Structures are given as C-alpha cells and as structure tokens.
Coordinates of C-alpha atoms in Angstrom, one line a residue:
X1 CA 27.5 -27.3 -37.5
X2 CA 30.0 -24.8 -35.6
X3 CA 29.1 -23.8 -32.3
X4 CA 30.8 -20.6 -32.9
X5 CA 29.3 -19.9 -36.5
X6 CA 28.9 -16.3 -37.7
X7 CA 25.0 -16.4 -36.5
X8 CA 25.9 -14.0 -33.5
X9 CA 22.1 -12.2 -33.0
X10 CA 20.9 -12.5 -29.3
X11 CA 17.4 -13.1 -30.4
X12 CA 16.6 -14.9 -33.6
X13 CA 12.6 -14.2 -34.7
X14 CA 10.3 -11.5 -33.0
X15 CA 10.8 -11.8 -29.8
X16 CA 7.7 -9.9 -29.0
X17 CA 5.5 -12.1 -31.0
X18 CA 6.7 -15.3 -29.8
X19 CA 6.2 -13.4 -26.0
X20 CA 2.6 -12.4 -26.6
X21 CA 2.2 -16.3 -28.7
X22 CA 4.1 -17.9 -25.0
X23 CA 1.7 -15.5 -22.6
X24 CA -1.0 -16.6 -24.4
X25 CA 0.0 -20.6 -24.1
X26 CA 0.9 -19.9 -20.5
X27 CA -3.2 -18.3 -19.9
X28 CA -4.7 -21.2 -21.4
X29 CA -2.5 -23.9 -19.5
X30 CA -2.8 -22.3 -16.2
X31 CA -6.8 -20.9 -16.4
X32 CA -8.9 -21.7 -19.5
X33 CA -8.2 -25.2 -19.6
X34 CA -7.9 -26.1 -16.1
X35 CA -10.4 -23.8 -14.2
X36 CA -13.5 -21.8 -14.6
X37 CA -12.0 -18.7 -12.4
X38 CA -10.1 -16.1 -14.2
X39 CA -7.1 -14.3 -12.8
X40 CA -7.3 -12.6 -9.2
X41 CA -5.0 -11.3 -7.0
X42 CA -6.9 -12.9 -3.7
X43 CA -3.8 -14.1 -1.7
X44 CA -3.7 -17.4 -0.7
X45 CA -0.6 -18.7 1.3
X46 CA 1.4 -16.2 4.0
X47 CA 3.5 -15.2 1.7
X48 CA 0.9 -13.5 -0.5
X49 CA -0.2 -11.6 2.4
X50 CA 3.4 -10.3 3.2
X51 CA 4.1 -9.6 -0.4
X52 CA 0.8 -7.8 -1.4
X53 CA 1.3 -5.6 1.7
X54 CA 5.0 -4.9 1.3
X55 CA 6.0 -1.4 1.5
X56 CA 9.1 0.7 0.8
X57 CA 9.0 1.9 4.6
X58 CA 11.1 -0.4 7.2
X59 CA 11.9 -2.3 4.5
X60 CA 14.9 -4.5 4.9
X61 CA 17.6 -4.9 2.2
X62 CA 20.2 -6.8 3.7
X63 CA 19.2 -10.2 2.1
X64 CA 18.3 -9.9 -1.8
X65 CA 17.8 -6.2 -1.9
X66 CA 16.5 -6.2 -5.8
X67 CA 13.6 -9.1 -5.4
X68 CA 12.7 -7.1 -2.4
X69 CA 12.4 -3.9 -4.0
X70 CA 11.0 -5.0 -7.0
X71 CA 7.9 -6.7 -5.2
X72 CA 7.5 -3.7 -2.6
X73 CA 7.5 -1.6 -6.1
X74 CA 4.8 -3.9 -7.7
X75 CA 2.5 -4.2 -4.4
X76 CA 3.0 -0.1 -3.6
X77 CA 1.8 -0.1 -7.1
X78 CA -1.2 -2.6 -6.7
X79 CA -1.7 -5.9 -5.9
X80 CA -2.9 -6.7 -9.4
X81 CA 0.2 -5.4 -10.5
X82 CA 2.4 -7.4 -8.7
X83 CA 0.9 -10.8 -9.5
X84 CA 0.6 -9.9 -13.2
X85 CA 4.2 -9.1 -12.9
X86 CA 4.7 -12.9 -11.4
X87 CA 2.4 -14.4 -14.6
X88 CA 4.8 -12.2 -17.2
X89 CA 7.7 -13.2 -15.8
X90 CA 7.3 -16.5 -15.7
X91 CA 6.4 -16.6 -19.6
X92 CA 9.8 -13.9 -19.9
X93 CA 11.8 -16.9 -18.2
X94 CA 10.8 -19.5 -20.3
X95 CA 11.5 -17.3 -23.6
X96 CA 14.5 -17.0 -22.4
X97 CA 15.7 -20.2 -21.9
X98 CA 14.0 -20.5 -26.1
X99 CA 17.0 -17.8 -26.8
X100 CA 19.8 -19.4 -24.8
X101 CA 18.9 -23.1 -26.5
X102 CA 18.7 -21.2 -30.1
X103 CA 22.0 -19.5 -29.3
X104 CA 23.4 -23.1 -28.3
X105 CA 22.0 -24.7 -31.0
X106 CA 21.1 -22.4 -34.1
X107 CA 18.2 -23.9 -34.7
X108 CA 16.2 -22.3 -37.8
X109 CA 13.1 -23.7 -37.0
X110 CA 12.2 -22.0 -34.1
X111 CA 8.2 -21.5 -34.3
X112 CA 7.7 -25.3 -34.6
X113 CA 10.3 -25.4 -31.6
X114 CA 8.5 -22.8 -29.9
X115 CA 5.1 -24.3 -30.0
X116 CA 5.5 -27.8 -28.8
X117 CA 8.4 -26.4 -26.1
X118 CA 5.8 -24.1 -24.8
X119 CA 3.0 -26.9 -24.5
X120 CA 4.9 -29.6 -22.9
X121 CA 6.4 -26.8 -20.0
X122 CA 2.9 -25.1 -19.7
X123 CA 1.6 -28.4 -19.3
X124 CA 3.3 -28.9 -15.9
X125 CA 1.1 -29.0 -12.9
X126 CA 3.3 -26.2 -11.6
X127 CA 2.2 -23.7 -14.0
X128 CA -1.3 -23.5 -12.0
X129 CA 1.5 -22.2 -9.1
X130 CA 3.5 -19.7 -11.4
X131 CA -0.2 -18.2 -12.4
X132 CA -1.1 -17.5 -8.6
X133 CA 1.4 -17.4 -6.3
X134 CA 3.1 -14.3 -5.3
X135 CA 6.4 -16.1 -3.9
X136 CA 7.6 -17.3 -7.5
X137 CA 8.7 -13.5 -7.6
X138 CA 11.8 -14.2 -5.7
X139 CA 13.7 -16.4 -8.0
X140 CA 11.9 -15.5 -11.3
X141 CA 13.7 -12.1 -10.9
X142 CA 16.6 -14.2 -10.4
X143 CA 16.1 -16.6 -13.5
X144 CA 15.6 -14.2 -15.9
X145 CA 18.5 -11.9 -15.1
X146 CA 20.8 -15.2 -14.9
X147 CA 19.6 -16.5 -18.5
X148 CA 20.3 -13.2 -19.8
X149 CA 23.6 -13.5 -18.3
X150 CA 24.5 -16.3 -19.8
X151 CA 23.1 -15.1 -23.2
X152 CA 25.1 -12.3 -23.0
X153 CA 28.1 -13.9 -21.9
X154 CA 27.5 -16.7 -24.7
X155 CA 27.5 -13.7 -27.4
X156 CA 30.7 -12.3 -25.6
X157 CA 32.7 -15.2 -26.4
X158 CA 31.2 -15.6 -29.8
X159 CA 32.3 -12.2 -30.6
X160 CA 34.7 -11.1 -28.4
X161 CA 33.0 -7.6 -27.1
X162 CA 34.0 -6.4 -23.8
X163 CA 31.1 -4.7 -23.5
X164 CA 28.6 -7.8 -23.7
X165 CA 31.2 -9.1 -20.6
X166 CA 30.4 -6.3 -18.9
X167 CA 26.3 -6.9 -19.3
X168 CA 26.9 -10.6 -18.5
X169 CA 29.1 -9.6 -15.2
X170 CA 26.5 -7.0 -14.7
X171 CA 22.8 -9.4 -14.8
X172 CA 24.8 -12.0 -12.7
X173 CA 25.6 -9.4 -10.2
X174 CA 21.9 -8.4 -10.0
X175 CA 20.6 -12.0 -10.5
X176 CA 22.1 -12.9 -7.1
X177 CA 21.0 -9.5 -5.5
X178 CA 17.4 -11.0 -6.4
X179 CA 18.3 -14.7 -5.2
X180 CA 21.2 -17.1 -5.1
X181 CA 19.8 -19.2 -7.5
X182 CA 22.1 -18.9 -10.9
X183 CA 25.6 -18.8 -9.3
X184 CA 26.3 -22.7 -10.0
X185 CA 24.3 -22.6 -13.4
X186 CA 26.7 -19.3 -14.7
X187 CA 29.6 -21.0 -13.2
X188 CA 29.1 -24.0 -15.5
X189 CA 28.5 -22.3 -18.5
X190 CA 31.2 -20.4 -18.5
X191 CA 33.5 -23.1 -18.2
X192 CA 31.6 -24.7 -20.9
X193 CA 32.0 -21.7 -23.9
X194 CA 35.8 -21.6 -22.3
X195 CA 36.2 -24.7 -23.7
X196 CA 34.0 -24.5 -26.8
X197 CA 33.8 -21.1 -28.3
X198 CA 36.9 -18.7 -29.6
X199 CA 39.1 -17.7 -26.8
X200 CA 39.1 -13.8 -25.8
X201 CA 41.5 -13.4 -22.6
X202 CA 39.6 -9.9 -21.7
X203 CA 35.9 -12.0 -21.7
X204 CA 37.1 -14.6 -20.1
X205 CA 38.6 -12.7 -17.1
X206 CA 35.7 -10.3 -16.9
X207 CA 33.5 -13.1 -16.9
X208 CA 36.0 -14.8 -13.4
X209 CA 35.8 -10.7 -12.2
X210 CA 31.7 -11.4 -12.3
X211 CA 31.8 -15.0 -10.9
X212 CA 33.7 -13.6 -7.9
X213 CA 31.9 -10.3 -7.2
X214 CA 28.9 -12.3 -7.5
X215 CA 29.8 -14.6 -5.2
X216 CA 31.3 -12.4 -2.3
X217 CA 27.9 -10.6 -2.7
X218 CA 26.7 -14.0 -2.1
X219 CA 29.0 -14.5 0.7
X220 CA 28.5 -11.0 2.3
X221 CA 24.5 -11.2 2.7
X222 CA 25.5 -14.1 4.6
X223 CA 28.1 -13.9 6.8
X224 CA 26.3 -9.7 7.9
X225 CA 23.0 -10.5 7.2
X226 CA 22.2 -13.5 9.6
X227 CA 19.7 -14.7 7.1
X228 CA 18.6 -18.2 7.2
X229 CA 17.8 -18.2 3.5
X230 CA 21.5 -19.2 2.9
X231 CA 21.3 -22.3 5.3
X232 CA 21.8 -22.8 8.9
X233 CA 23.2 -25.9 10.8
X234 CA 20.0 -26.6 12.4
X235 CA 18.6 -29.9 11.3
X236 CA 15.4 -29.1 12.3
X237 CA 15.2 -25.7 10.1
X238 CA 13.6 -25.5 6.8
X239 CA 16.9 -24.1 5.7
X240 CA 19.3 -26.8 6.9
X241 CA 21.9 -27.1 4.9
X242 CA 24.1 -30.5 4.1
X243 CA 27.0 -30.9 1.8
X244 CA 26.4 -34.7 3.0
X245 CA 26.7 -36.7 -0.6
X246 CA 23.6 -39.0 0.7
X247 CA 21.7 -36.1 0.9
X248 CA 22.2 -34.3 -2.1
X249 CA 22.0 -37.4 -4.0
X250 CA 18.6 -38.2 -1.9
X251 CA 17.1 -34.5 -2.7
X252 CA 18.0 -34.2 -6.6
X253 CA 16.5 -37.6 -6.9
X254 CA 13.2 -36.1 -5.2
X255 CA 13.6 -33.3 -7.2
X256 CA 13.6 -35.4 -10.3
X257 CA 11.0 -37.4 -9.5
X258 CA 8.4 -34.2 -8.3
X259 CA 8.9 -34.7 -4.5
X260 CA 6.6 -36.7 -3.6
X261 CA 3.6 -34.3 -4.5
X262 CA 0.0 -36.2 -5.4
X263 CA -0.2 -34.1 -8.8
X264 CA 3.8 -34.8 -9.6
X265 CA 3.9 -38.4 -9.3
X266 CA 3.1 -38.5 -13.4
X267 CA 5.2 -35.5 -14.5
X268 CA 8.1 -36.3 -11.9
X269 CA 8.2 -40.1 -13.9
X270 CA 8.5 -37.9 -17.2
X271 CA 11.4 -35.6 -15.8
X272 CA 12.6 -39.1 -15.0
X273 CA 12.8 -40.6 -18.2
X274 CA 13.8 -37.4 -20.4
X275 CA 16.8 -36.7 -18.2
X276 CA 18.1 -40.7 -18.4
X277 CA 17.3 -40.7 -21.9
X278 CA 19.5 -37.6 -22.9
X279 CA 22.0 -39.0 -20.8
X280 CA 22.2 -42.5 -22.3
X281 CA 22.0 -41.1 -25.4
X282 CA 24.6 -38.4 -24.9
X283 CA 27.2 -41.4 -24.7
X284 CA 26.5 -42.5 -28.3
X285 CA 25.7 -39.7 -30.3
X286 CA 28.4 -37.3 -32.1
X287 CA 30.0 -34.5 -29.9
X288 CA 28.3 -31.6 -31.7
X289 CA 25.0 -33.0 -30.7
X290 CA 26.5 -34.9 -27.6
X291 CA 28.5 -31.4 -25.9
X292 CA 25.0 -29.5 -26.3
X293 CA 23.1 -32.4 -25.1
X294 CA 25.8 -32.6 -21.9
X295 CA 25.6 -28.4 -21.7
X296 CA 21.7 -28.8 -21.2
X297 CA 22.1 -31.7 -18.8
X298 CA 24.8 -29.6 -16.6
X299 CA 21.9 -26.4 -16.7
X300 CA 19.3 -28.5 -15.4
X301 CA 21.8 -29.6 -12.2
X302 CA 23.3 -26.4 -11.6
X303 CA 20.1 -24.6 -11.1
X304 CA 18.7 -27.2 -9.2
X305 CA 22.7 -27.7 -7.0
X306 CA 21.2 -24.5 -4.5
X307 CA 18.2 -26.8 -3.8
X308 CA 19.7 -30.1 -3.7
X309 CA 22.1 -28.5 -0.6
X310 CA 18.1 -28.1 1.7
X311 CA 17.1 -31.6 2.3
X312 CA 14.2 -29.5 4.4
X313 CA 12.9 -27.4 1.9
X314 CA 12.0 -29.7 -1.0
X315 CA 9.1 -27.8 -2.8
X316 CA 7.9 -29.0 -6.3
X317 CA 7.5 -25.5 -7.8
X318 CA 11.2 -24.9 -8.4
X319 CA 11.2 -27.7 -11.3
X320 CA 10.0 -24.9 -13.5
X321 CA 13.0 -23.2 -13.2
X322 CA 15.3 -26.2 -14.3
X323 CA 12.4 -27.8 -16.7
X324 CA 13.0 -26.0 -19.9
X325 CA 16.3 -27.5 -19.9
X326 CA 15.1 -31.1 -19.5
X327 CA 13.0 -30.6 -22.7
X328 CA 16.0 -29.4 -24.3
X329 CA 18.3 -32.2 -23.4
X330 CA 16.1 -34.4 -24.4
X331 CA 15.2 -33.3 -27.9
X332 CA 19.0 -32.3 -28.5
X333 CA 19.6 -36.3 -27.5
X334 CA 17.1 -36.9 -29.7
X335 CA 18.2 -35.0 -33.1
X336 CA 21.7 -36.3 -32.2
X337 CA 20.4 -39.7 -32.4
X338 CA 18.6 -39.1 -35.6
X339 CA 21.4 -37.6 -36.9
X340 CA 24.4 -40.1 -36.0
X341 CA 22.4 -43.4 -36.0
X342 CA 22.3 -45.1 -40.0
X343 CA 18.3 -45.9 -39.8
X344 CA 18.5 -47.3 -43.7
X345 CA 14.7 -48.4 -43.3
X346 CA 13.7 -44.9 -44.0
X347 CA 14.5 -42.4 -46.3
X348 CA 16.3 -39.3 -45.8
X349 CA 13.6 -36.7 -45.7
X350 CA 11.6 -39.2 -43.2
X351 CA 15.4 -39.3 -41.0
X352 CA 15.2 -35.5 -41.6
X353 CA 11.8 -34.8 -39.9
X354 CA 11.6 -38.1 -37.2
X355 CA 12.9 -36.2 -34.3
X356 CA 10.0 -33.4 -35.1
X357 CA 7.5 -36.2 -35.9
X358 CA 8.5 -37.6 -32.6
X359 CA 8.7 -34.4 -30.9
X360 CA 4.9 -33.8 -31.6
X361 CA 3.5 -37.2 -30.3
X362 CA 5.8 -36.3 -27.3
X363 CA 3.7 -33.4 -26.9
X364 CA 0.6 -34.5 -27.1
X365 CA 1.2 -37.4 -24.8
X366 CA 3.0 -35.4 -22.2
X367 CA 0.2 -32.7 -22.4
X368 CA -2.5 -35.7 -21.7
X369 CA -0.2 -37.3 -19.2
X370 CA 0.2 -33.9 -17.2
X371 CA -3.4 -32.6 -17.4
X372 CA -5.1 -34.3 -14.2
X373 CA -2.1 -32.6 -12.1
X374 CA -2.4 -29.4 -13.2
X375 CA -5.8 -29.6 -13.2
X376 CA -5.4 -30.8 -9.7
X377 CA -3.5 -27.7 -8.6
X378 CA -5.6 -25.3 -10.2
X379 CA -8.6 -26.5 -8.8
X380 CA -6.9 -26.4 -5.1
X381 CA -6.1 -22.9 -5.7
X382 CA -9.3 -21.9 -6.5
X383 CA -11.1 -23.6 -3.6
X384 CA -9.0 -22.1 -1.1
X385 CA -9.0 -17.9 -3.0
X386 CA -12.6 -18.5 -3.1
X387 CA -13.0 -19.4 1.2
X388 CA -10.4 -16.7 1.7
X389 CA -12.2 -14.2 -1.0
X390 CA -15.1 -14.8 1.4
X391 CA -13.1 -13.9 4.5
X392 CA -12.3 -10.9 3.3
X393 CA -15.4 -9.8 2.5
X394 CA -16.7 -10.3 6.0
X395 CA -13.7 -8.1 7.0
X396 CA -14.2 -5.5 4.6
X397 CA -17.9 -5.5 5.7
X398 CA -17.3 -4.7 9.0
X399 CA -16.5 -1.8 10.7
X400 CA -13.1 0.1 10.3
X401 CA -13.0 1.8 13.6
X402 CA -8.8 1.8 14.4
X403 CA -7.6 0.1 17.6
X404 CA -11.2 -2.0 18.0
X405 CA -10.4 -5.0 19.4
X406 CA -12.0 -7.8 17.0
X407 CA -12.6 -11.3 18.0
X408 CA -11.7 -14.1 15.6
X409 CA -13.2 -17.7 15.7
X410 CA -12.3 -20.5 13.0
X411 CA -9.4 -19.1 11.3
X412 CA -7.4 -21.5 9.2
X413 CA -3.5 -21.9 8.0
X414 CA -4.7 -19.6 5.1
X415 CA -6.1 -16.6 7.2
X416 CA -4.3 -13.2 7.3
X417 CA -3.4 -14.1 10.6
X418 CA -1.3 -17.3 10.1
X419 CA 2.0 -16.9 10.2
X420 CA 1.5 -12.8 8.9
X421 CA 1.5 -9.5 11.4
X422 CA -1.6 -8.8 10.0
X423 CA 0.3 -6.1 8.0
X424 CA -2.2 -6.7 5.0
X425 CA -5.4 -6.2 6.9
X426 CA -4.0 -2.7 7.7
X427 CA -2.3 -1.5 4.3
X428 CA -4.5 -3.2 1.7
X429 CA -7.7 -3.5 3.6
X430 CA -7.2 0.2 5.6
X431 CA -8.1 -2.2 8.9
X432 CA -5.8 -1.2 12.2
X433 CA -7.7 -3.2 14.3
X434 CA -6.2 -5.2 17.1
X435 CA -7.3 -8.7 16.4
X436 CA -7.7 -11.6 19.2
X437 CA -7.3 -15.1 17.3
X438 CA -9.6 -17.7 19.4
X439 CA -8.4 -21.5 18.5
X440 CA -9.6 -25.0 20.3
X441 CA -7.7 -26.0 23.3
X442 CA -4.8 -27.6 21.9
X443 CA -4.7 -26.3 18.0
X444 CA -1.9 -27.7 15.6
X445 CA -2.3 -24.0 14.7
X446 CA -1.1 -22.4 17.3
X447 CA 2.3 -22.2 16.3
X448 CA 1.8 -20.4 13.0
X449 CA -0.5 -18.1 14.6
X450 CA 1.9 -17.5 17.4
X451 CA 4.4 -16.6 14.6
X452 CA 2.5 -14.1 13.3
X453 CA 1.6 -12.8 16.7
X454 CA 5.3 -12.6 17.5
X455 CA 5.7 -10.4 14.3
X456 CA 2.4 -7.7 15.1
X457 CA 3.8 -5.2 17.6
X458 CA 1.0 -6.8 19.8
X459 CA -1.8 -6.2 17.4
X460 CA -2.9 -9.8 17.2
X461 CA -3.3 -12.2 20.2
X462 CA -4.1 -15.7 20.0
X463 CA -5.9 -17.6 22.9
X464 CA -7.5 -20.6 23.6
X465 CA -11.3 -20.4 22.5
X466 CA -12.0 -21.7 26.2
X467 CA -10.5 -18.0 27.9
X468 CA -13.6 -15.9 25.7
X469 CA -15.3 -13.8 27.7
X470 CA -18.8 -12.7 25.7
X471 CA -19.7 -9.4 25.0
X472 CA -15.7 -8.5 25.4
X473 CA -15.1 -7.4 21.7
X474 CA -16.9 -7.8 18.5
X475 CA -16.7 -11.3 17.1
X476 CA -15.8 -12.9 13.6
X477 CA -17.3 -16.1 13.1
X478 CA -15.2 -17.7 10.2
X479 CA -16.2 -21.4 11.2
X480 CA -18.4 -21.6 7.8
X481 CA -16.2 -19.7 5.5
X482 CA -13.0 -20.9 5.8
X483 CA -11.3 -23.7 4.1
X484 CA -10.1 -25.9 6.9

C-alpha cells in the first residue's frame, strides 16, 4: 500500500456522524458510567474561577492571545458555554487524530476503528478531567488547530496545492497563538511526508516559511512578554525549564507511566506496554507498516517534548493529548506484525482479521483495567463541585450590598478566594463585596490565599482567625460546607 495513493479526501466517512457517535462515547465515559451527577459548570480548581469570570476588559494578550480570547468569548457568553466548549473540543481533538491516522494509513474500515479507538481513549481516567475542567481549554484550542495542520499539510504534499500549504502554515500559526504545544509535533511531521510523500518545492518551503513564523511567534511572546509559561531558570518554579538529558529522560518516563497519580498507576503501565510493544515491533515488521508505526511513535514524543522540558509541572491530564497516538502505534505495530509474520497455523482469512480480533479483547480489557481510575476521578470531582455548589449558595443567599465587608471562616484550597481575586464572586455572582479570609494561626493555606489577595485591588484580606474582632463585619461560616 502507497503512502501517497490517489485517496487524497481530508475526511473519509461522515464526519459529523462519527462526531455526534464520539460525543456520545465521550458522555457515557466521563458521566453515565462513572457518576450519578450530570454535567455542571460549578468551578472547581482556581482556574475555573478565573476562566468562568474572564472578560474582554483588561484583558491581556501578550501570551497566547487566541486561547485567551476564545475562553473570555465562551465565559462572556456563559459559563455553560464555555465548559461545553471544553467537553466538544475534546471529542473534536480526538476525531482528529481518527483523520490524521486514516490519512496516514488509508484504512477502509474506519467505523470498526472508530468504535474501539474511542473506547479505549474514553476509557482513561483523564476523561473525567476533560468533562470538567475549564483549564483543558488552553491546549485543546492548540491541539485541534495543530492536527488540522498537519492534515492539511499531509494533503499538501499528497497533492501538491499551494493553497492547502497556506492552511497548514496558517492553523500552525494559530495553534501556537493558543499554546506552544504542536511546534515539535508539526516539526516532525513535516520532515516525515518530506521524506515519504511526492516532493513539491513550493509546499515544502511554505511549510519551513510556517515552521519559522510559528516559532518566532513563539520566541517573541517570550522574550516581550515576561511570561513564565515558557520556562524560567528558577528551580523552584512550576515552570522551570531543563534541557538536562536526566531530566527529560526522568519526566517522559513519568509521563509514560501516569506520573505517579493513584488512578494512573494502571493506565500509566498500559501506556507502558503499548509504546514498547510498537517499538519492538517496529524493528521487525515491513517499512510500510514499520515508517507509520515510527511516524505515530515520533507524534506521541513530540507533543509530549514541551512537557518533558518542566520537570515541575508534571500533570497527568496532558497524556490525552499524546494518547490517541499510542493506540495508533500500537495497532499499526500490530497489523504490521500480522501482516509480515508467516503464522501458517491459521488460515488466511483468520491472519486477515487477528489484529481486529485482538484489537477488541484489547478493548474490553483496557476498558475493565481503566474503570476504577476514572471512576476514581469522577467521583473526586463531584465531591468537591458538590461542597463548592454549597458555598455558593450560601453566597448567593446573602446579601449583595457592594463594598460590605464579609467575614470568611473555613475556606478551603477550592474556595473563590484561593489563589483567585475574587473576580468571579463579582462578575458571575454580581457580589463586590470586600471579603476578609480568617485562617488558623499558622495555615498551609495562607500562601494561596495571599496570592489571590495579592491579585484583588485590596478587596480580599486574609488574617489569622486569632485577630477577629465580633460584631466587626458579617460572618460566613463555611467550616461545614467545605471540602477540606
């Protein structure tokens, strides 16, 4: 089979069924089969807070200008909105990634693909994050322009059309104004149709002219933004950056193995085993089957190269984004061994359908294997929207007067006040109070509330529970409500 056959259609099938087939996967993986409470928009970490309360006013565009907009957009919009838009873009991601490994591949089977693909990466504890967390925005904006880069520059190559450079140039230019994400993974795929697909000088410069625009936008938010998204030398930042090869060995291998988190220790032993498999493998099989296999293998490390670079900022929700690619490794391993391996035991239409045969008992055993984490994170989710749903009743229950000084007592890491100006309170809840956060003597706390303090224009104040003065201010007792 020719990489470069005459089977040049972006999307193969309808797209919009398969979408609406994946968003209804995605609902049952991350709610119906792991939790008894629907969709919400309550936030639950700082970040939610910030985001649902984002507004076009003040609003910053120096670092990753279009995933800012786009969530002020959302949240001006309504919170519902913008969360939804988190749940529909991480389906649209992972559709995407189904189009680029079609494209790759030219597989004709793509419903039975489709189906046990979508299983086995809905089956990941992260889902339950992707389903409820407002900061997956950020690089989902990111991911799906830079698949559909990729596409498009895949199909540029194929077919030598300018124009589709120009697209490809064009959704990596606004992938990186969303995050930095898909540099290394475009990068790499380039050099990989280069050397695979029919050469076309005018797509291949356009596609260097997109690399390096891309990059100096990279380079510019930077060197005039003074962001510490892009890394810092501190070692004590979340945002450290080291180009140490200890390190970056010591932070893919975390990565690969789910970081250490209680409901990845199962799946990160899965990612384990599917990556070394396609690798092994890949050395054995024939180079139609081996190339693709390699291709898949060099997605999954380049997405994850911007992560491996923060030995600080290890989070297990980022998998998602390199996941898909595992799967596809895998199974492309897998066909290729099927395919280049004389198995004279069985007969051909038994070698024809093994990889599918194994294919399913993969998914059913990775969706077993995978259940009691994502169960685990769904259910932690819901515990703490349902104490912080609680909290903001009390606050909606009380009285709106502007400027009334309100005292606080019991607030937790997931309060409005933790690490957030309180913005929230005041655009989403219509509550300009000035709030006084009382904490024990000696609160781990403190910090995170003096963060958000820092951040208020003076409207919140955090104390030691041992200064109160009674009767100084209306009190808040959150000591029952809160998650702790």
């Amino acid at each position: 089979m020719n990489i470069a056959d005459n089977n040049h259609r972006m999307v193969n099938g309808n797209w919009l069924i398969r979408f609406i087939f994946l968003l209804a996967i995605f609902y049952l993986a991350a709610y119906s089969s792991v939790s008894p409470v629907g969709p919400s928009s309550i936030p639950v970490h700082h970040d939610d807070y910030s985001n649902y309360s984002l507004g076009f006013d003040g609003l910053s565009l120096r670092i990753r200008p279009l995933s800012t907009f786009a969530i002020a957009g959302f949240a001006s919009i309504g919170s519902d909105v913008l969360i939804w838009a988190v749940r529909i873009m991480a389906v649209a991601y992972v559709l995407l990634c189904f189009i680029l490994f079609e494209n790759i591949t030219h597989k004709n089977n793509r419903w039975f693909d489709t189906v046990c693909f979508s299983i086995i990466i809905f089956s990941s504890p992260m889902v339950a994050e992707y389903a409820r967390y407002t900061g997956m925005a950020t690089h989902l904006i990111s991911g799906c322009l830079g698949i559909l880069a990729v596409i498009f520059l895949r199909q540029a190559f194929t077919t030598g059309r300018t124009s589709l450079a120009f697209m490809s140039a064009t959704c990596l230019l606004l992938s990186v104004m969303a995050k930095e994400d898909f540099l290394v993974f475009y990068a790499l795929s380039y050099v990989f149709f280069f050397v695979v697909l029919p050469k076309s000088k005018k797509v291949a410069w356009i596609g260097i002219f997109g690399l390096v625009v891309s990059a100096a936008a990279v380079l510019s938010f930077k060197l005039f933004s003074g962001t510490a998204f892009l890394g810092v030398a501190d070692q004590n930042s979340p945002y450290y950056i080291s180009i140490v090869p200890s390190s970056i060995v010591k932070t893919v291998g975390a990565y690969l193995l789910g970081t250490g988190h209680p409901a990845m220790m199962v799946h990160g032993n899965i990612i384990l085993v599917f990556v070394a498999t396609a690798l092994l493998v890949s050395m054995f099989i024939k180079y139609q089957y081996s190339s693709r296999t390699l291709y898949f293998i060099c997605c999954v490390f380049g997405i994850m190269a911007p992560y491996a670079l923060l030995p600080n900022h290890v989070n297990p929700y980022y998998e998602y984004l390199w996941y898909p690619f595992v799967i596809f490794a895998f199974y492309s391993a897998l066909i290729g061994a099927f395919a280049s391996v004389k198995m004279l035991f069985l007969p051909s239409i038994a070698r024809q359908y093994s990889a599918r045969i194994l294919l399913v008992a993969l998914t059913c055993l990775v969706a077993f294997l995978d259940y009691p984490g994502r169960k685990g994170v769904a259910s932690w989710y819901s515990d703490v929207a349902s104490s912080n749903e609680k909290v903001l009743i009390k606050l909606a229950n009380m009285d709106k007067t502007n400027n009334e000084k309100i005292c606080v007592f019991g607030a937790d890491t997931f309060s409005p006040w933790y690490m957030h100006s309180g913005r929230y309170l005041d655009r989403v809840m219509g509550m300009n109070n000035t709030w006084q956060i009382y904490l024990p003597d000696g609160s781990d706390k403190k910090p995170g509330f003096d963060i958000g303090a820092n951040s208020s224009n003076g409207r919140i104040i955090v104390e030691s529970e041992k200064t109160f003065v009674p009767g100084s201010c209306e009190v808040l007792d959150l000591g029952s409500t809160q998650h702790g």
